[in-house]
Coordinates of C-alpha atoms in Angstrom, one line a residue:
M1 CA 40.4 -3.2 -23.2
K2 CA 40.0 -1.2 -26.4
A3 CA 38.8 -4.3 -28.2
D4 CA 36.1 -4.8 -25.5
A5 CA 34.8 -1.1 -25.7
P6 CA 32.5 -1.5 -28.7
E7 CA 31.0 -4.6 -27.2
A8 CA 30.4 -2.9 -23.8
K9 CA 29.0 0.1 -25.7
G10 CA 26.7 -2.1 -27.6
L11 CA 25.4 -3.8 -24.4
R12 CA 24.8 -0.5 -22.8
R13 CA 22.8 0.6 -25.8
A14 CA 20.8 -2.5 -25.8
M15 CA 20.1 -2.2 -21.9
A16 CA 19.3 1.5 -22.5
W17 CA 16.6 0.7 -25.1
I18 CA 15.1 -1.9 -22.6
H19 CA 15.3 0.5 -19.8
T20 CA 13.6 3.3 -21.7
W21 CA 10.7 1.4 -23.2
L22 CA 10.0 -0.9 -20.2
G23 CA 10.0 2.2 -18.0
L24 CA 7.7 4.2 -20.3
L25 CA 5.1 1.4 -20.9
A26 CA 4.6 0.7 -17.1
G27 CA 5.7 4.1 -15.8
W28 CA 2.3 5.6 -15.1
I29 CA 0.9 2.6 -13.3
L30 CA 4.2 2.2 -11.4
F31 CA 4.0 5.8 -10.2
A32 CA 0.5 5.2 -8.9
M33 CA 1.7 1.9 -7.3
F34 CA 4.7 3.5 -5.6
L35 CA 2.6 6.5 -4.3
T36 CA -0.3 4.6 -2.9
G37 CA 2.0 1.8 -1.7
T38 CA 4.0 4.4 0.2
A39 CA 1.0 5.8 1.9
S40 CA 0.0 2.2 2.9
Y41 CA 3.0 2.1 5.3
F42 CA 0.7 4.2 7.6
R43 CA -2.6 2.3 6.8
P44 CA -3.8 1.9 10.4
E45 CA -3.0 5.6 11.2
I46 CA -4.9 6.7 8.1
T47 CA -7.9 4.7 9.0
R48 CA -7.8 6.2 12.6
W49 CA -7.6 9.6 11.2
M50 CA -10.6 8.9 9.0
Q51 CA -12.8 8.0 11.9
P52 CA -12.1 10.9 14.3
E53 CA -15.1 9.8 16.5
L54 CA -12.9 7.1 17.8
N55 CA -10.3 8.0 20.5
L56 CA -9.6 4.8 22.3
R57 CA -7.1 3.9 25.1
T58 CA -5.0 0.9 24.5
V59 CA -5.7 -2.4 26.5
S60 CA -4.1 -5.8 26.6
P61 CA -5.1 -8.4 24.0
T62 CA -6.5 -10.6 26.9
R63 CA -8.9 -7.9 28.0
A64 CA -10.0 -7.1 24.4
A65 CA -10.5 -10.8 23.7
Q66 CA -12.7 -11.1 26.9
T67 CA -14.9 -8.2 26.0
A68 CA -15.3 -9.3 22.5
V69 CA -16.4 -12.7 23.5
A70 CA -18.8 -11.4 26.0
H71 CA -20.3 -9.1 23.4
M72 CA -20.8 -12.0 20.8
Q73 CA -22.2 -14.3 23.5
A74 CA -24.9 -11.7 24.2
S75 CA -25.6 -10.8 20.5
S76 CA -24.8 -13.8 18.4
P77 CA -24.3 -17.0 20.5
N78 CA -25.4 -19.4 17.9
D79 CA -23.3 -18.2 14.9
E80 CA -21.1 -20.8 13.2
Q81 CA -17.9 -18.7 13.4
W82 CA -16.5 -15.5 15.1
T83 CA -13.3 -13.8 13.8
I84 CA -11.9 -11.4 16.3
Y85 CA -9.2 -9.0 15.4
L86 CA -7.5 -7.7 18.5
P87 CA -6.2 -4.2 18.9
D88 CA -2.6 -3.2 19.0
E89 CA -0.6 0.0 19.6
R90 CA -1.4 1.1 15.9
M91 CA -5.0 0.0 15.6
T92 CA -6.8 0.6 18.8
D93 CA -10.4 -0.9 18.3
T94 CA -11.4 -4.5 18.2
R95 CA -13.0 -5.8 15.0
I96 CA -15.3 -8.8 14.6
L97 CA -16.5 -10.7 11.6
S98 CA -19.1 -13.4 12.1
R99 CA -20.9 -15.9 10.0
A100 CA -24.4 -17.2 10.6
R101 CA -24.9 -20.9 11.1
P102 CA -25.9 -22.5 7.7
D103 CA -29.4 -23.9 7.0
P104 CA -29.3 -27.7 7.2
D105 CA -31.5 -27.7 4.0
P106 CA -29.1 -28.3 1.0
K107 CA -31.3 -26.1 -1.1
A108 CA -31.1 -23.1 1.3
P109 CA -28.8 -20.2 0.2
T110 CA -25.3 -19.8 1.7
A111 CA -25.3 -18.4 5.2
P112 CA -24.5 -14.7 5.1
R113 CA -21.4 -13.0 6.5
R114 CA -22.6 -10.3 8.9
P115 CA -21.3 -6.7 8.6
E116 CA -18.0 -6.0 10.5
L117 CA -18.4 -4.8 14.1
K118 CA -16.0 -2.4 15.8
L119 CA -16.0 -2.6 19.6
D120 CA -14.3 -0.7 22.3
P121 CA -11.8 -3.1 23.5
A122 CA -12.2 -1.9 27.1
T123 CA -15.9 -2.4 27.4
G124 CA -17.0 -4.6 24.4
N125 CA -19.6 -1.8 23.4
V126 CA -20.3 -1.3 19.6
L127 CA -18.6 1.7 18.4
A128 CA -20.3 4.4 16.3
A129 CA -18.1 5.9 13.7
R130 CA -18.4 7.1 10.1
E131 CA -18.2 4.3 7.4
T132 CA -14.9 4.6 5.5
K133 CA -12.4 2.4 3.9
G134 CA -9.6 4.4 5.5
G135 CA -6.1 3.4 4.6
E136 CA -7.2 0.1 3.1
Q137 CA -8.2 2.0 0.0
F138 CA -4.6 3.0 -0.7
Y139 CA -3.2 -0.4 0.2
R140 CA -5.7 -2.4 -2.1
F141 CA -5.3 0.0 -5.0
H142 CA -1.5 -0.4 -4.7
F143 CA -1.6 -4.0 -6.0
Q144 CA -5.2 -4.3 -7.3
L145 CA -5.4 -1.1 -9.2
Q146 CA -9.2 -0.9 -8.6
L147 CA -9.8 -3.7 -11.1
P148 CA -11.8 -7.0 -10.6
H149 CA -10.0 -9.9 -9.3
P150 CA -7.6 -11.2 -10.5
W151 CA -6.9 -8.7 -13.4
G152 CA -5.7 -6.0 -11.2
R153 CA -3.1 -8.2 -9.5
W154 CA -2.0 -9.5 -12.8
L155 CA -1.5 -6.0 -14.3
A156 CA 0.4 -4.9 -11.1
G157 CA 2.6 -8.0 -11.4
L158 CA 3.4 -7.4 -15.0
C159 CA 4.3 -3.7 -14.2
A160 CA 6.5 -5.0 -11.3
I161 CA 8.4 -7.3 -13.8
F162 CA 8.9 -4.3 -16.0
M163 CA 10.2 -2.3 -13.0
L164 CA 12.6 -5.0 -12.0
A165 CA 14.0 -5.4 -15.6
A166 CA 14.2 -1.5 -15.8
I167 CA 16.3 -1.3 -12.6
I168 CA 18.7 -3.9 -13.7
S169 CA 19.0 -2.4 -17.2
G170 CA 19.4 1.0 -15.7
V171 CA 22.4 0.0 -13.7
V172 CA 24.0 -1.7 -16.6
T173 CA 23.3 1.3 -18.8
H174 CA 24.7 4.1 -16.6
K175 CA 28.4 3.6 -16.2
R176 CA 28.8 6.7 -14.1
I177 CA 25.9 6.0 -11.8
F178 CA 27.5 6.6 -8.5
V179 CA 29.5 9.7 -9.7
D180 CA 26.3 11.3 -11.0
F181 CA 24.6 10.6 -7.7
F182 CA 26.6 13.6 -6.3
T183 CA 25.4 16.0 -9.2
L184 CA 22.1 17.8 -9.2
R185 CA 22.0 20.8 -11.6
W186 CA 18.9 23.1 -11.5
G187 CA 17.4 24.9 -14.5
K188 CA 19.3 22.9 -17.1
G189 CA 16.4 21.4 -19.0
Q190 CA 17.0 17.7 -19.9
R191 CA 20.2 17.5 -17.9
S192 CA 18.4 18.6 -14.7
W193 CA 15.8 15.9 -15.1
L194 CA 18.6 13.3 -15.8
D195 CA 20.3 14.4 -12.5
A196 CA 17.0 14.1 -10.6
H197 CA 16.4 10.7 -12.1
N198 CA 19.9 9.5 -11.2
V199 CA 19.9 10.8 -7.6
S200 CA 16.4 9.5 -6.8
A201 CA 17.3 6.1 -8.4
V202 CA 20.7 5.6 -6.8
L203 CA 19.8 7.0 -3.3
A204 CA 17.5 4.1 -2.6
L205 CA 18.6 1.5 -5.3
P206 CA 18.7 -1.3 -2.8
F207 CA 15.3 -0.5 -1.5
H208 CA 13.8 -0.2 -4.9
A209 CA 15.1 -3.6 -6.0
M210 CA 14.0 -5.1 -2.8
I211 CA 10.5 -3.7 -2.8
T212 CA 10.0 -4.7 -6.3
Y213 CA 11.3 -8.2 -6.1
T214 CA 9.5 -9.0 -2.8
G215 CA 6.3 -7.6 -4.2
L216 CA 6.5 -10.1 -7.0
I217 CA 7.4 -13.1 -4.6
T218 CA 4.3 -12.1 -2.4
L219 CA 1.9 -13.2 -5.2
V220 CA 4.3 -15.6 -7.0
V221 CA 1.9 -18.5 -6.5
M222 CA -0.8 -16.6 -8.4
Y223 CA 1.6 -15.6 -11.1
M224 CA 3.1 -19.1 -11.3
P225 CA 0.6 -21.7 -10.3
W226 CA 1.8 -24.5 -12.5
P227 CA 4.4 -26.3 -10.0
I228 CA 1.5 -26.6 -7.5
A229 CA -1.0 -27.6 -10.1
A230 CA 1.3 -30.3 -11.4
K231 CA 1.8 -31.9 -7.8
Y232 CA -1.5 -31.2 -5.9
K233 CA -5.1 -32.0 -7.0
A234 CA -6.3 -28.9 -5.3
P235 CA -4.5 -25.8 -4.3
A236 CA -6.0 -26.1 -0.8
M237 CA -3.9 -29.3 -0.4
F238 CA -0.7 -27.4 -0.9
G239 CA -1.8 -24.8 1.7
T240 CA -2.5 -27.5 4.2
E241 CA 0.9 -29.1 3.7
A242 CA 2.8 -25.8 3.6
Y243 CA 1.1 -24.0 6.5
G244 CA -0.9 -26.6 8.4
A245 CA -4.6 -27.0 8.9
E246 CA -6.8 -25.6 11.6
P247 CA -9.0 -28.3 13.1
V248 CA -12.3 -28.2 11.5
Q249 CA -15.2 -30.2 12.9
K250 CA -19.0 -29.9 12.2
A251 CA -21.1 -28.9 15.1
L252 CA -22.4 -31.9 17.3
G253 CA -25.5 -30.2 18.3
R254 CA -24.7 -30.8 22.0
P255 CA -24.7 -27.5 23.8
A256 CA -21.5 -26.8 25.8
P257 CA -20.5 -23.4 27.4
L258 CA -17.5 -21.8 25.8
I259 CA -14.6 -21.9 28.1
P260 CA -13.3 -18.4 29.3
I261 CA -11.0 -17.0 26.5
A262 CA -8.5 -15.2 28.8
P263 CA -6.7 -18.4 30.0
L264 CA -6.3 -19.6 26.3
V265 CA -4.8 -16.3 25.2
D266 CA -2.4 -16.3 28.2
A267 CA -1.4 -19.9 27.4
A268 CA -0.8 -19.2 23.8
E269 CA 1.4 -16.0 24.6
R270 CA 3.4 -18.1 27.2
E271 CA 4.0 -20.7 24.5
W272 CA 5.3 -18.0 22.1
Q273 CA 7.5 -16.7 24.9
G274 CA 6.0 -13.3 25.1
G275 CA 4.5 -13.1 21.6
Q276 CA 1.2 -11.3 21.5
A277 CA -2.1 -12.6 20.1
D278 CA -3.4 -10.8 17.0
R279 CA -6.5 -12.8 16.0
I280 CA -8.9 -15.3 17.3
V281 CA -11.1 -17.6 15.3
I282 CA -13.8 -19.5 17.2
R283 CA -15.8 -22.1 15.4
N284 CA -19.1 -23.6 16.5
P285 CA -19.2 -21.5 19.8
N286 CA -21.2 -23.0 22.6
D287 CA -21.2 -26.4 21.1
A288 CA -19.2 -29.5 22.3
A289 CA -17.2 -29.4 19.0
A290 CA -16.1 -25.6 19.6
T291 CA -12.5 -24.8 18.6
V292 CA -10.5 -21.7 19.4
T293 CA -7.6 -20.8 17.2
I294 CA -5.4 -18.1 18.3
F295 CA -2.9 -16.4 15.9
R296 CA 0.3 -14.6 16.7
N297 CA 0.9 -10.9 15.8
G298 CA 2.9 -11.0 12.6
A299 CA 4.3 -7.5 13.3
E300 CA 6.6 -8.7 16.1
R301 CA 8.9 -10.6 13.7
L302 CA 10.4 -10.1 10.2
N303 CA 8.5 -13.2 9.2
A304 CA 5.0 -12.1 8.3
R305 CA 3.6 -15.6 8.4
S306 CA 2.1 -15.9 11.9
A307 CA 2.0 -19.1 14.0
S308 CA -1.2 -20.3 15.5
I309 CA -2.4 -22.7 18.3
S310 CA -5.8 -24.4 18.5
Y311 CA -7.6 -25.4 21.7
S312 CA -10.9 -27.1 22.4
G313 CA -13.6 -24.5 23.2
A314 CA -15.4 -26.8 25.4
D315 CA -12.7 -28.0 27.9
G316 CA -9.5 -25.9 26.9
R317 CA -7.5 -28.9 25.7
R318 CA -4.6 -28.0 23.4
L319 CA -5.5 -29.6 20.0
S320 CA -2.8 -28.6 17.7
S321 CA -0.4 -25.8 16.5
S322 CA 0.9 -24.6 13.1
P323 CA 3.9 -26.7 12.0
E324 CA 7.5 -25.3 12.1
P325 CA 7.9 -23.8 8.7
G326 CA 10.5 -25.1 6.3
A327 CA 13.2 -23.0 4.6
A328 CA 11.1 -22.1 1.6
I329 CA 8.0 -21.0 3.6
T330 CA 10.1 -19.1 6.0
T331 CA 11.9 -17.3 3.1
A332 CA 8.4 -16.5 1.6
G333 CA 7.3 -15.1 5.0
V334 CA 10.4 -12.9 5.2
M335 CA 10.0 -11.5 1.8
L336 CA 6.3 -10.7 2.6
G337 CA 7.4 -9.1 5.9
L338 CA 10.1 -7.0 4.0
H339 CA 7.5 -5.8 1.5
L340 CA 4.7 -4.9 3.9
G341 CA 6.9 -3.5 6.7
W342 CA 4.8 -4.7 9.5
F343 CA 7.7 -5.4 11.8
A344 CA 9.1 -1.8 11.4
G345 CA 9.0 0.5 14.4
P346 CA 8.2 4.2 14.0
V347 CA 11.8 5.2 12.8
L348 CA 12.1 2.4 10.2
R349 CA 8.4 2.9 9.2
W350 CA 9.3 6.5 8.3
T351 CA 12.4 5.5 6.6
Y352 CA 10.2 3.1 4.4
F353 CA 7.9 6.0 3.7
L354 CA 10.7 8.4 2.6
L355 CA 12.3 5.7 0.5
G356 CA 9.0 4.9 -1.2
L357 CA 8.7 8.6 -2.1
T358 CA 12.1 8.5 -3.7
G359 CA 10.8 5.5 -5.8
A360 CA 7.7 7.6 -6.9
A361 CA 10.2 10.5 -7.7
M362 CA 12.5 8.1 -9.7
V363 CA 9.7 6.9 -11.9
G364 CA 8.1 10.4 -12.2
T365 CA 11.4 12.0 -13.3
G366 CA 12.1 9.2 -15.7
L367 CA 8.7 9.8 -17.5
V368 CA 9.3 13.6 -17.7
L369 CA 13.0 12.8 -18.9
W370 CA 11.6 10.8 -21.8
T371 CA 9.8 13.9 -23.1
A372 CA 12.7 16.3 -22.2
K373 CA 15.0 14.3 -24.3
R374 CA 12.7 14.4 -27.3
R375 CA 11.5 17.8 -27.3
K376 CA 12.8 19.7 -30.2
P377 CA 12.1 23.5 -30.2
G378 CA 10.7 24.9 -33.4
T379 CA 9.4 21.5 -34.7
K380 CA 5.9 20.0 -34.5
P381 CA 5.7 17.2 -31.8
F382 CA 4.6 13.8 -33.0
F383 CA 1.6 12.1 -31.7
G384 CA 3.4 9.8 -29.2
F385 CA 5.2 12.6 -27.7
R386 CA 2.0 14.6 -27.1
L387 CA 0.4 11.6 -25.7
V388 CA 3.2 10.9 -23.2
E389 CA 3.2 14.5 -22.1
R390 CA -0.6 14.5 -21.3
L391 CA -0.3 11.0 -19.5
N392 CA 2.5 12.4 -17.5
I393 CA 0.4 15.2 -16.3
G394 CA -2.5 12.8 -15.5
A395 CA -0.5 10.4 -13.4
I396 CA 2.3 12.6 -11.7
A397 CA 0.2 15.9 -11.1
C398 CA -3.3 14.7 -10.9
L399 CA -3.2 11.5 -8.8
P400 CA -1.9 13.5 -5.6
A401 CA -5.0 15.7 -6.1
G402 CA -7.1 12.5 -6.1
M403 CA -5.7 11.2 -3.0
A404 CA -6.1 14.5 -1.2
A405 CA -9.8 14.5 -2.4
Y406 CA -10.4 11.2 -0.9
L407 CA -9.2 12.6 2.5
L408 CA -11.1 15.8 2.0
A409 CA -14.3 13.7 1.1
N410 CA -14.0 11.9 4.5
R411 CA -14.4 15.2 6.3
L412 CA -17.0 16.9 3.9
I413 CA -19.5 13.9 3.2
P414 CA -21.9 13.7 6.2
P415 CA -20.9 11.0 8.6
N416 CA -24.3 9.2 8.8
L417 CA -24.9 9.2 5.1
P418 CA -25.5 5.6 3.7
K419 CA -22.7 4.2 1.4
R420 CA -20.4 7.1 2.2
A421 CA -17.3 4.9 2.0
D422 CA -18.0 4.3 -1.7
M423 CA -18.6 8.1 -2.1
E424 CA -15.1 8.7 -0.7
V425 CA -13.6 6.4 -3.1
A426 CA -15.5 7.8 -6.0
A427 CA -14.3 11.3 -5.0
M428 CA -10.7 10.2 -5.5
F429 CA -11.3 9.0 -9.0
W430 CA -13.6 11.8 -10.2
V431 CA -11.0 14.4 -9.0
W432 CA -8.0 12.4 -10.4
F433 CA -9.5 11.7 -13.9
G434 CA -11.6 14.8 -14.0
L435 CA -8.6 17.1 -13.4
A436 CA -6.6 15.0 -16.0
A437 CA -9.3 15.6 -18.5
L438 CA -9.5 19.3 -17.8
S439 CA -5.6 19.6 -18.2
L440 CA -6.2 18.4 -21.9
V441 CA -7.6 21.8 -22.9
R442 CA -4.8 23.7 -21.3
P443 CA -1.4 24.3 -22.9
I444 CA 1.4 22.1 -21.6
H445 CA 3.4 24.9 -20.0
R446 CA 0.3 25.9 -18.1
A447 CA -1.2 22.5 -17.3
W448 CA 1.7 21.5 -15.1
P449 CA 1.6 24.4 -12.6
E450 CA -2.1 24.5 -12.6
T451 CA -2.7 20.8 -11.7
L452 CA 0.2 20.7 -9.3
G453 CA -1.3 24.0 -7.7
V454 CA -4.7 22.3 -7.3
A455 CA -3.1 19.3 -5.6
A456 CA -1.2 21.6 -3.3
L457 CA -4.3 23.5 -2.4
A458 CA -6.2 20.2 -1.8
F459 CA -3.6 19.1 0.7
A460 CA -3.5 22.4 2.3
A461 CA -7.2 22.4 2.9
I462 CA -7.1 19.0 4.8
P463 CA -6.2 20.4 8.1
L464 CA -8.6 23.3 7.8
A465 CA -11.5 20.8 6.9
N466 CA -10.5 18.7 9.9
S467 CA -10.6 21.7 12.2
L468 CA -14.0 22.8 10.9
T469 CA -15.7 19.4 11.0
T470 CA -14.2 17.6 14.1
D471 CA -13.2 18.6 17.5
R472 CA -9.7 17.3 16.9
G473 CA -8.2 20.2 15.0
F474 CA -4.5 21.3 15.1
I475 CA -4.7 23.6 18.1
H476 CA -6.7 21.0 20.1
S477 CA -4.2 18.3 19.1
I478 CA -1.4 20.5 20.5
V479 CA -3.2 21.2 23.7
V480 CA -4.2 17.6 24.6
G481 CA -1.2 15.9 23.0
D482 CA -3.0 14.1 20.3
T483 CA 0.1 13.0 18.3
L484 CA -1.7 11.1 15.6
F485 CA -3.9 14.0 14.4
L486 CA -1.0 16.6 15.0
A487 CA 1.4 14.4 12.9
F488 CA -1.1 14.1 10.2
D489 CA -1.8 17.7 9.9
L490 CA 1.9 18.5 9.7
V491 CA 2.6 15.8 7.0
V492 CA -0.2 16.9 4.7
L493 CA 1.0 20.5 5.2
V494 CA 4.6 19.4 4.2
I495 CA 3.1 17.7 1.2
A496 CA 1.2 20.8 0.2
L497 CA 4.4 22.9 0.5
L498 CA 6.3 20.4 -1.7
L499 CA 3.6 20.4 -4.4
G500 CA 3.4 24.2 -4.2
F501 CA 7.1 24.4 -4.7
A502 CA 6.8 22.0 -7.7
A503 CA 4.0 24.1 -9.2
W504 CA 6.1 27.2 -8.8
R505 CA 9.0 25.6 -10.6
A506 CA 6.8 24.3 -13.3
G507 CA 5.5 27.6 -14.0
R508 CA 8.8 29.5 -14.2
P509 CA 9.9 30.5 -17.8
K510 CA 12.1 27.8 -19.4
T511 CA 15.7 28.5 -20.6
I512 CA 16.7 26.4 -23.4
P513 CA 20.4 25.0 -23.0
T514 CA 22.6 25.4 -25.9
R515 CA 23.2 22.4 -28.2
R516 CA 26.9 22.5 -27.3
R517 CA 26.1 22.1 -23.6
L518 CA 23.5 19.4 -24.2
S519 CA 26.1 17.4 -26.2
S520 CA 28.2 16.8 -23.2
A521 CA 25.6 14.4 -21.7
P522 CA 27.3 11.1 -20.5
V523 CA 27.8 8.4 -23.2
G524 CA 25.9 5.2 -22.7
G525 CA 22.3 6.4 -22.9
G526 CA 22.0 7.8 -19.4
A527 CA 19.7 10.5 -20.9
T528 CA 17.4 7.7 -22.1
H529 CA 16.4 6.6 -18.7
A530 CA 12.6 6.5 -18.4
G531 CA 11.8 5.1 -15.1

């Protein structure tokens, strides 16, 4: 055993180096990915909160499909395609995307896609609500980082690879990982940050490994396209073989009334043995070649890849269904389902949310630990140290303020203003980067509490702004039992309290532990954790 000790110690040191530098290089982006990805578990609820004009009652998918088709028959009967997103218990409106029929002239421009419509599922009437990107903004930023396609996804994937390597190397490095999980010492400088990093890492270690790995697998075809390129002449051929192809037929030019949609939805749900319809694609409506493809709701199962059934739109004949997936496609669908959490009920969804926050805490404490370990009182800090300190403030303290600004902008920008959705997104980045820039002119010991304090005040202002600008304020939500708006106000108030507590702790005078006490840190590079 003694002969093996130097070798084990050398392995831990090598893993500590990998853990430190991979965690540091990707840490700021990973923190943003964790925080916005965690918010995305409530993407539909955030979107509903950001459109307070809509307060719809839930109806069956069959009823929603009927009213949607009736509306499209009255407004756009000659379009080439209708795509109808049916409501569910989390998203209560019907959404429709349609595409105009192309001009037969080959020199004519491509047929435009019409703006998205939102309908009342009970009546089919067009809903009037403020323009917003809602929770979709956090979801898209989580894996696209507000960069053009595909560069944002490539960068997010690279950071996820770094994260997975940091997790594995962190486990190898820390020989007392489970013992230190039960230790959390306050006010001890570097050791306190190490304890916080260990607790947040070990508490949800399986979740962190799962969410990182499944995030990579979700986009693995984009990151590693070479096997498909070697076997298939076009990527579409792979998609057809793997997932099946919906029947596509050009319009025959012979008018034929579209069959009532309700019996087709009922037939599909019976075939799925109670599974609900989620989306309907109608091609060439009111033509003899019309097809109706109904997709199953992917939130009903762990496998997020939904099945589909296609019918003739002219006579209701069942044309085809998606093939039974093989082991590889099923595995990929389960990986996607685990990452997105669509299948999760309220309790499990909140569990995902809390575990996601521990991931952000793990990355954030690791970044701060990097500076705590290298801070030497009485010596001038080197450039890299000062750079990391400032980037830590910009990512950890200023991003929450930007997210709060996005929600506040939704209430403060006039509802009918053109392009207001882009203004909301711009508010998020102006506040995030603007606050980070302002923090550069403040001393480090003041920049942390000030930026965290601004974030706390911004979140605390959200319920107030909601009460002043809508008729769905906190008191009203209690009276009428508006659970969505009530829960939203309570959650942002809790976030404000947590940020306020963090600002108070950051503003307290620091006590520097003695060298003797610091020297008792665990062997194996535990204090070198950086994410």
